[in-house]
Amino acid sequence: MSTVFDAEVEAQSKANYDEAAVKPYSLPDPLRTVEGREVTTPELWVKTRRPELLRLFESQVFGKTPTPAKPIVVTSEVVSEDSQALGGKAVRRDVTIRFGDGPNAPHMDLLLFLPKDASATHRAPAFLGLNFEGNHAVSNDPGVRVPTCWMRETKDGKIVDHKATEAGRGSVFDRWCVDKIVGRGYALATVCYNDIDPDYDDGFQNGVQPLFYRPGQTKPDPDQWGSIGAWAWGLSRALDYLETVPEVDGKKVAVMGHSRLGKTALWAGAQDQRFALVVSNNSGEGGAALSRRNYGEDVAHLNTSFPHWFCGNYKQYSGHEEKLPVDHHELLALIAPRPLIVSSAEEDRWADPRGEFLSAKAADPVYRLLGTDGLTLKEWPSPAEDSLSKGTLAYRYRPGKHDVLASDWDAYLNFADAHLKK
Ligand code: GCU
């Protein structure tokens, strides 16, 4: 019996990885309005072009966040606190954030580690990121709740659906490097993305979407959000909460994500300008990579393997990337002038590392128009363990696989020190 996993491996093996076979393409100009007006001033960008691009990404790519039929009452509760976490180096809080007040109101659990010396007068900058495996998997801390949400993982080449268990505690410890982050003076907040919308195609019956339906509506309209939009909304609600935490500097919250959650971090950062810094780790197609470049994954694959991630209107671009009214350098440009890292891994050809670099390069004119130094790299670099280019729009290209490594965190922390601590 073939599985979703087999289909995935087959799709990845059939993709184009030959630079010589990349067809010529031309990118939309981020500094020209749909009507053809050249954007020559920051004012024109802010008032006209940025909102126009945002609307195009909303209606054609990720879908817009609907206005709920009834305002959603969001409440939070600290379920447990440990002032001696990480061997006494951190304070850990396990928080429940509820959306709505009914008995079945969806909720997300937010796990927060604070450096021990953070206080209302010495507030810590923070990294916020969604995780795949559950909050209990991020560290070995025995006090963190095991999540109750649906989970999926790949075991021995097979997809397995299950609920998280104690066995997963600390399983992605080395992806999150909590000790390192807290040791460098940053808070870390994380939420399991399945709490916001379980990552499978159920016609949008679970997760937060139903909270937003009009009377009689049963699924999002073609221009309304899919799961990535919902996950990004959850990140903004997590930021709302962080803004209320006395020990966190709400004006210095970086949003970070890996792979599909890198796409999500970019979309959250593009929409919510309160995010002070954005990190895209191996986000690939539908994230930092250019869609018009036929290398690695394509839009058709996203739409068929993950039909719930993007909006309904995005389906029309399967096999027709050239018809997209935007490309993903413009998603990066929506983050300007805030600091942004686009990070690629050499063996992650599916995510098109060079396409991620070229995307950053094509976003550079917007960063420069807005008065920053933009991307200082001119050419796609060779991969290097300690790579991180200078500039407000930075690019990292390291050897190795699609993953988050301790050395990635070193680079992100150095970048955050340069931009958030100055
Ligand atoms: C698949 C998908 C990618 C995605 C990745 C992930 O490989 O094709 O677009 O980034 O899953 O999120 O793990």
Coordinates of C-alpha atoms and ligand atoms in Angstrom, one line a residue:
M1 CA 0.0 0.0 0.0
S2 CA 1.4 3.4 -0.9
T3 CA 1.3 6.1 1.8
V4 CA 1.3 9.9 1.8
F5 CA 4.9 9.5 2.7
D6 CA 5.7 7.5 -0.4
A7 CA 3.9 10.1 -2.6
E8 CA 6.0 12.8 -0.9
V9 CA 9.3 11.0 -1.5
E10 CA 8.3 10.4 -5.1
A11 CA 7.4 14.1 -5.7
Q12 CA 10.6 15.1 -4.2
S13 CA 12.6 12.7 -6.4
K14 CA 10.9 14.0 -9.5
A15 CA 11.4 17.7 -9.0
N16 CA 13.9 19.7 -11.0
Y17 CA 17.3 20.1 -9.4
D18 CA 19.2 21.1 -12.5
E19 CA 20.1 24.7 -12.5
A20 CA 20.5 24.5 -16.3
A21 CA 16.8 23.5 -16.6
V22 CA 15.5 26.5 -14.7
K23 CA 13.3 28.3 -17.2
P24 CA 13.6 32.0 -17.7
Y25 CA 11.1 34.0 -15.6
S26 CA 10.5 37.6 -14.8
L27 CA 9.5 38.8 -11.4
P28 CA 6.9 41.4 -10.6
D29 CA 8.5 44.6 -9.5
P30 CA 7.9 45.2 -5.8
L31 CA 8.4 48.9 -6.4
R32 CA 5.7 49.4 -9.1
T33 CA 2.0 49.5 -8.3
V34 CA -0.5 47.3 -10.1
E35 CA -1.4 50.4 -12.0
G36 CA 2.2 50.8 -13.1
R37 CA 3.2 53.7 -10.9
E38 CA 6.8 53.6 -9.8
V39 CA 7.3 53.6 -6.0
T40 CA 10.0 56.1 -5.3
T41 CA 9.4 57.2 -1.8
P42 CA 8.8 55.4 1.6
E43 CA 5.5 57.2 1.8
L44 CA 4.2 55.7 -1.4
W45 CA 5.4 52.3 -0.2
V46 CA 3.6 52.6 3.1
K47 CA 0.4 54.2 1.9
T48 CA -0.1 52.4 -1.4
R49 CA 2.2 49.6 -2.4
R50 CA 2.5 47.8 0.9
P51 CA -1.3 47.6 1.4
E52 CA -1.8 46.5 -2.2
L53 CA 0.7 43.7 -1.9
L54 CA -0.7 42.6 1.4
R55 CA -4.2 42.4 -0.2
L56 CA -2.8 40.3 -3.0
F57 CA -1.1 37.8 -0.7
E58 CA -4.3 37.7 1.3
S59 CA -6.7 37.1 -1.5
Q60 CA -4.5 34.9 -3.8
V61 CA -2.0 33.1 -1.5
F62 CA -2.6 32.7 2.2
G63 CA -6.2 33.9 2.4
K64 CA -7.4 36.8 4.6
T65 CA -8.2 36.5 8.2
P66 CA -12.0 36.7 8.4
T67 CA -13.8 39.1 10.7
P68 CA -15.5 36.9 13.2
A69 CA -19.3 36.9 13.4
K70 CA -19.0 37.6 17.1
P71 CA -15.9 39.2 18.7
I72 CA -13.7 36.4 20.1
V73 CA -13.0 36.8 23.8
V74 CA -9.4 35.7 24.4
T75 CA -8.4 34.8 28.0
S76 CA -5.2 33.5 29.5
E77 CA -4.4 31.5 32.6
V78 CA -1.0 30.6 34.0
V79 CA -1.4 26.9 34.8
S80 CA 2.0 26.4 36.4
E81 CA 5.1 28.2 37.1
D82 CA 8.6 27.1 38.1
S83 CA 11.0 29.7 39.3
Q84 CA 13.9 27.2 39.3
A85 CA 13.6 25.8 35.7
L86 CA 16.6 24.8 33.7
G87 CA 18.6 24.0 36.8
G88 CA 17.8 27.4 38.4
K89 CA 18.7 29.5 35.3
A90 CA 15.1 30.3 34.1
V91 CA 11.6 30.8 35.1
R92 CA 9.1 28.6 33.3
R93 CA 5.4 29.3 32.8
D94 CA 2.9 27.0 31.3
V95 CA -0.1 29.1 30.1
T96 CA -3.4 28.3 28.5
I97 CA -4.9 30.9 26.1
R98 CA -8.6 30.3 25.3
F99 CA -10.4 31.5 22.3
G100 CA -14.1 32.1 23.2
D101 CA -15.8 31.1 26.4
G102 CA -17.9 28.0 25.5
P103 CA -17.0 24.6 27.0
N104 CA -15.5 23.5 23.7
A105 CA -13.7 26.8 23.0
P106 CA -10.4 26.1 21.2
H107 CA -7.3 26.9 23.2
M108 CA -3.6 26.9 22.8
D109 CA -1.0 26.2 25.4
L110 CA 1.9 28.6 25.5
L111 CA 5.2 27.6 27.1
L112 CA 7.4 30.4 28.2
F113 CA 10.9 30.3 29.5
L114 CA 12.3 33.6 31.0
P115 CA 15.9 34.4 31.9
K116 CA 16.2 34.4 35.7
D117 CA 17.1 38.0 35.8
A118 CA 14.3 39.3 33.6
S119 CA 12.0 41.7 35.5
A120 CA 9.6 44.6 34.9
T121 CA 12.6 46.9 35.0
H122 CA 14.9 44.6 33.0
R123 CA 12.6 43.2 30.4
A124 CA 13.9 40.4 28.1
P125 CA 13.6 40.4 24.3
A126 CA 12.0 37.2 23.1
F127 CA 11.8 34.6 20.4
L128 CA 8.4 33.2 19.6
G129 CA 7.9 30.1 17.4
L130 CA 5.4 27.4 16.8
N131 CA 6.5 23.8 17.3
F132 CA 5.5 20.6 15.6
E133 CA 5.8 18.1 18.3
G134 CA 4.2 19.7 21.4
N135 CA 5.5 22.0 24.1
H136 CA 6.7 19.0 26.2
A137 CA 9.0 18.0 23.4
V138 CA 10.9 21.3 23.4
S139 CA 12.8 20.7 26.7
N140 CA 13.3 18.0 29.2
D141 CA 11.5 20.0 31.9
P142 CA 9.2 17.4 33.6
G143 CA 6.7 20.1 34.6
V144 CA 5.5 21.0 31.1
R145 CA 2.1 19.6 30.2
V146 CA 1.8 16.9 27.6
P147 CA -0.5 18.5 24.9
T148 CA -3.9 17.0 24.2
C149 CA -4.1 18.0 20.6
W150 CA -3.9 15.7 17.6
M151 CA -0.4 14.9 16.4
R152 CA 1.1 13.3 13.3
E153 CA 4.5 12.0 12.7
T154 CA 6.4 9.8 10.3
K155 CA 7.7 6.5 11.8
D156 CA 9.6 3.9 9.8
G157 CA 8.4 5.6 6.6
K158 CA 4.7 5.5 7.7
I159 CA 2.4 8.4 8.7
V160 CA 1.1 7.8 12.3
D161 CA -1.7 9.9 13.8
H162 CA -1.7 9.9 17.6
K163 CA -2.0 12.0 20.8
A164 CA 1.2 13.1 22.4
T165 CA 2.6 11.1 25.2
E166 CA 5.2 11.3 28.0
A167 CA 7.6 9.4 25.7
G168 CA 7.9 12.5 23.5
R169 CA 9.3 14.7 26.3
G170 CA 12.4 16.5 25.3
S171 CA 12.4 14.8 21.8
V172 CA 13.2 18.0 20.0
F173 CA 15.4 19.5 22.7
D174 CA 18.3 20.0 20.3
R175 CA 16.1 21.9 17.8
W176 CA 15.1 24.5 20.4
C177 CA 18.3 25.0 22.4
V178 CA 16.3 26.6 25.3
D179 CA 19.4 26.8 27.5
K180 CA 21.4 28.6 24.9
I181 CA 18.5 31.1 24.2
V182 CA 17.9 31.9 27.8
G183 CA 21.6 32.0 28.5
R184 CA 21.9 34.7 25.9
G185 CA 19.3 36.8 27.7
Y186 CA 16.2 36.0 25.6
A187 CA 12.9 34.6 26.6
L188 CA 11.5 31.8 24.5
A189 CA 7.8 31.3 23.9
T190 CA 6.4 28.4 21.9
V191 CA 3.0 26.9 21.0
C192 CA 2.2 23.6 19.3
Y193 CA 0.8 24.5 15.9
N194 CA -1.8 21.7 16.0
D195 CA -3.4 23.5 19.0
I196 CA -4.4 26.3 16.6
D197 CA -5.4 24.2 13.6
P198 CA -4.6 20.5 13.4
D199 CA -2.4 20.0 10.3
Y200 CA -4.6 17.8 8.1
D201 CA -7.3 18.5 5.6
D202 CA -10.6 18.1 7.5
G203 CA -12.5 20.7 5.5
F204 CA -11.8 23.3 8.3
Q205 CA -14.1 21.8 10.9
N206 CA -11.6 21.7 13.7
G207 CA -9.1 24.4 14.8
V208 CA -10.0 28.1 15.1
Q209 CA -11.6 28.6 11.7
P210 CA -15.2 27.7 12.8
L211 CA -15.1 30.5 15.3
F212 CA -15.0 32.9 12.4
Y213 CA -17.8 31.4 10.3
R214 CA -20.8 33.6 9.4
P215 CA -24.1 31.9 10.2
G216 CA -24.5 29.0 7.8
Q217 CA -20.8 29.2 6.6
T218 CA -19.1 25.8 6.8
K219 CA -15.7 26.4 5.3
P220 CA -13.6 29.5 4.4
D221 CA -14.4 31.4 1.2
P222 CA -11.9 31.0 -1.6
D223 CA -10.1 34.2 -0.5
Q224 CA -10.2 33.4 3.2
W225 CA -7.4 31.8 5.2
G226 CA -6.2 28.2 5.2
S227 CA -4.1 26.7 8.0
I228 CA -1.0 28.9 7.5
G229 CA -3.3 31.9 7.9
A230 CA -4.7 30.4 11.1
W231 CA -1.3 29.5 12.5
A232 CA -0.1 33.1 11.8
W233 CA -3.2 34.4 13.6
G234 CA -2.2 32.2 16.6
L235 CA 1.3 33.8 16.6
S236 CA -0.3 37.2 16.8
R237 CA -2.5 36.1 19.7
A238 CA 0.7 34.7 21.4
L239 CA 2.3 38.1 20.9
D240 CA -0.8 39.8 22.4
Y241 CA -0.2 37.6 25.5
L242 CA 3.6 38.3 25.5
E243 CA 2.8 42.1 25.5
T244 CA 1.1 41.5 28.9
V245 CA 4.1 39.7 30.5
P246 CA 5.9 42.2 32.7
E247 CA 9.3 40.5 32.2
V248 CA 9.1 40.5 28.4
D249 CA 9.8 43.4 26.1
G250 CA 6.8 43.3 23.8
K251 CA 8.5 45.6 21.4
K252 CA 11.4 43.1 20.9
V253 CA 9.7 39.9 20.0
A254 CA 11.2 37.9 17.1
V255 CA 9.1 35.4 15.3
M256 CA 10.9 32.3 14.1
G257 CA 9.7 29.2 12.2
H258 CA 11.0 26.2 10.4
S259 CA 9.7 24.8 7.1
R260 CA 5.9 25.1 6.9
L261 CA 6.2 27.0 10.1
G262 CA 8.8 29.2 8.4
K263 CA 6.2 30.1 5.8
T264 CA 3.9 30.8 8.7
A265 CA 6.5 33.0 10.5
L266 CA 7.0 35.1 7.3
W267 CA 3.2 35.5 6.8
A268 CA 2.8 36.5 10.5
G269 CA 5.7 39.0 10.2
A270 CA 4.3 40.4 7.0
Q271 CA 0.8 41.1 8.5
D272 CA 1.7 42.0 12.1
Q273 CA 4.2 44.8 12.2
R274 CA 4.6 44.4 15.9
F275 CA 7.0 41.5 15.3
A276 CA 10.3 43.2 15.6
L277 CA 12.4 40.6 13.7
V278 CA 11.6 37.6 11.5
V279 CA 13.5 34.3 11.0
S280 CA 12.7 32.0 8.1
N281 CA 14.4 28.7 8.6
N282 CA 14.3 26.5 5.4
S283 CA 10.8 27.8 4.5
G284 CA 11.1 27.0 0.8
E285 CA 8.1 27.1 -1.7
G286 CA 5.3 29.2 -0.4
G287 CA 7.7 30.8 2.0
A288 CA 11.0 32.6 1.1
A289 CA 11.7 30.8 -2.2
L290 CA 10.6 32.3 -5.5
S291 CA 7.6 30.5 -7.0
R292 CA 8.4 31.4 -10.6
R293 CA 11.8 29.5 -10.4
N294 CA 11.1 25.9 -11.3
Y295 CA 13.6 24.3 -8.9
G296 CA 12.6 21.9 -6.1
E297 CA 9.0 22.1 -4.9
D298 CA 6.3 23.8 -6.9
V299 CA 2.8 25.3 -6.3
A300 CA 1.0 22.2 -7.7
H301 CA 2.7 20.1 -5.1
L302 CA 1.7 22.4 -2.2
N303 CA -1.9 22.5 -3.4
T304 CA -2.2 18.7 -3.8
S305 CA -0.2 17.4 -0.8
F306 CA -1.3 20.2 1.5
P307 CA -4.6 21.5 0.2
H308 CA -5.5 23.1 3.5
W309 CA -2.4 25.3 3.9
F310 CA -3.2 28.1 1.4
C311 CA -6.5 29.7 0.3
G312 CA -8.8 28.3 -2.3
N313 CA -7.8 30.9 -4.9
Y314 CA -4.2 29.7 -4.7
K315 CA -5.3 26.5 -6.5
Q316 CA -5.5 28.3 -9.8
Y317 CA -1.7 28.8 -9.8
S318 CA -0.8 25.1 -9.8
G319 CA 1.3 24.8 -12.9
H320 CA 0.8 28.5 -13.6
E321 CA 3.2 30.3 -11.3
E322 CA 3.7 33.0 -13.9
K323 CA 0.1 34.1 -13.4
L324 CA 0.6 34.8 -9.7
P325 CA 0.2 38.6 -9.2
V326 CA 3.0 38.4 -6.6
D327 CA 6.1 36.4 -6.0
H328 CA 7.7 35.6 -2.7
H329 CA 10.4 38.3 -2.7
E330 CA 7.4 40.6 -2.1
L331 CA 6.4 38.6 1.0
L332 CA 9.9 39.3 2.3
A333 CA 9.5 43.0 1.3
L334 CA 6.4 43.2 3.4
I335 CA 8.6 42.7 6.4
A336 CA 10.8 45.7 5.5
P337 CA 12.4 47.6 7.2
R338 CA 12.4 45.2 10.1
P339 CA 15.3 42.8 10.4
L340 CA 14.8 39.5 8.6
I341 CA 17.0 36.4 8.1
V342 CA 16.4 34.0 5.3
S343 CA 18.2 30.8 6.1
S344 CA 18.8 27.9 3.8
A345 CA 20.5 24.5 4.1
E346 CA 22.7 23.0 1.4
E347 CA 21.1 19.6 1.2
D348 CA 17.6 21.0 1.3
R349 CA 17.2 21.3 -2.4
W350 CA 13.5 20.8 -2.2
A351 CA 13.3 24.3 -0.6
D352 CA 15.5 25.8 -3.3
P353 CA 18.2 27.5 -1.4
R354 CA 19.3 29.6 -4.4
G355 CA 15.7 30.6 -5.0
E356 CA 15.6 31.8 -1.3
F357 CA 18.7 33.9 -1.9
L358 CA 17.4 35.4 -5.1
S359 CA 14.2 36.2 -3.4
A360 CA 16.0 38.1 -0.7
K361 CA 18.0 39.9 -3.4
A362 CA 14.8 40.9 -5.1
A363 CA 13.4 42.2 -1.8
D364 CA 16.6 44.3 -1.2
P365 CA 15.4 47.4 -3.2
V366 CA 12.4 47.8 -0.8
Y367 CA 14.7 47.5 2.3
R368 CA 16.9 50.2 0.8
L369 CA 14.1 52.5 -0.1
L370 CA 13.0 52.3 3.5
G371 CA 16.5 53.5 4.6
T372 CA 18.2 50.3 5.7
D373 CA 21.4 48.7 4.3
G374 CA 19.3 45.8 2.9
L375 CA 21.0 42.6 1.8
T376 CA 24.7 43.3 1.6
L377 CA 25.6 40.0 -0.2
K378 CA 25.8 40.4 -3.9
E379 CA 26.3 36.7 -4.9
W380 CA 24.9 33.4 -3.6
P381 CA 27.6 32.3 -1.2
S382 CA 29.1 28.9 -0.7
P383 CA 27.7 27.1 2.3
A384 CA 29.6 27.7 5.6
E385 CA 28.8 26.6 9.1
D386 CA 29.2 30.2 10.5
S387 CA 27.6 32.0 7.6
L388 CA 25.3 34.9 8.2
S389 CA 25.6 37.9 6.0
K390 CA 25.6 41.4 7.4
G391 CA 22.8 43.8 6.9
T392 CA 19.2 44.2 8.0
L393 CA 18.1 41.6 5.4
A394 CA 20.5 38.8 6.1
Y395 CA 21.0 35.5 4.3
R396 CA 22.4 32.3 5.9
Y397 CA 23.5 29.3 3.9
R398 CA 24.9 26.4 5.9
P399 CA 25.9 22.8 5.0
G400 CA 23.6 20.0 6.0
K401 CA 20.0 19.0 6.0
H402 CA 16.5 20.5 6.3
D403 CA 16.5 21.1 10.1
V404 CA 17.1 23.6 12.9
L405 CA 20.6 23.2 14.3
A406 CA 22.3 24.7 17.4
S407 CA 24.5 26.6 14.9
D408 CA 21.4 28.1 13.4
W409 CA 20.4 29.4 16.8
D410 CA 23.9 30.9 17.3
A411 CA 23.4 32.9 14.1
Y412 CA 19.9 34.0 15.0
L413 CA 21.0 35.1 18.4
N414 CA 23.9 37.0 17.0
F415 CA 21.6 38.7 14.5
A416 CA 19.1 39.5 17.3
D417 CA 21.9 40.9 19.5
A418 CA 22.9 43.2 16.6
H419 CA 19.3 44.4 15.9
L420 CA 17.3 44.1 19.1
K421 CA 19.9 44.9 21.8
K422 CA 21.5 48.0 20.2
Ligands
GCU1 C1 6.9 19.3 2.9 C2 6.4 20.4 2.0 C3 7.2 21.7 2.3 C4 7.3 22.0 3.8 C5 7.7 20.8 4.6 C6 7.6 20.9 6.1 O1 8.2 18.9 2.5 O2 6.5 20.0 0.7 O3 6.7 22.8 1.6 O4 8.1 23.1 4.1 O5 6.9 19.7 4.2 O6 6.9 21.8 6.6 O7 8.2 20.1 6.8

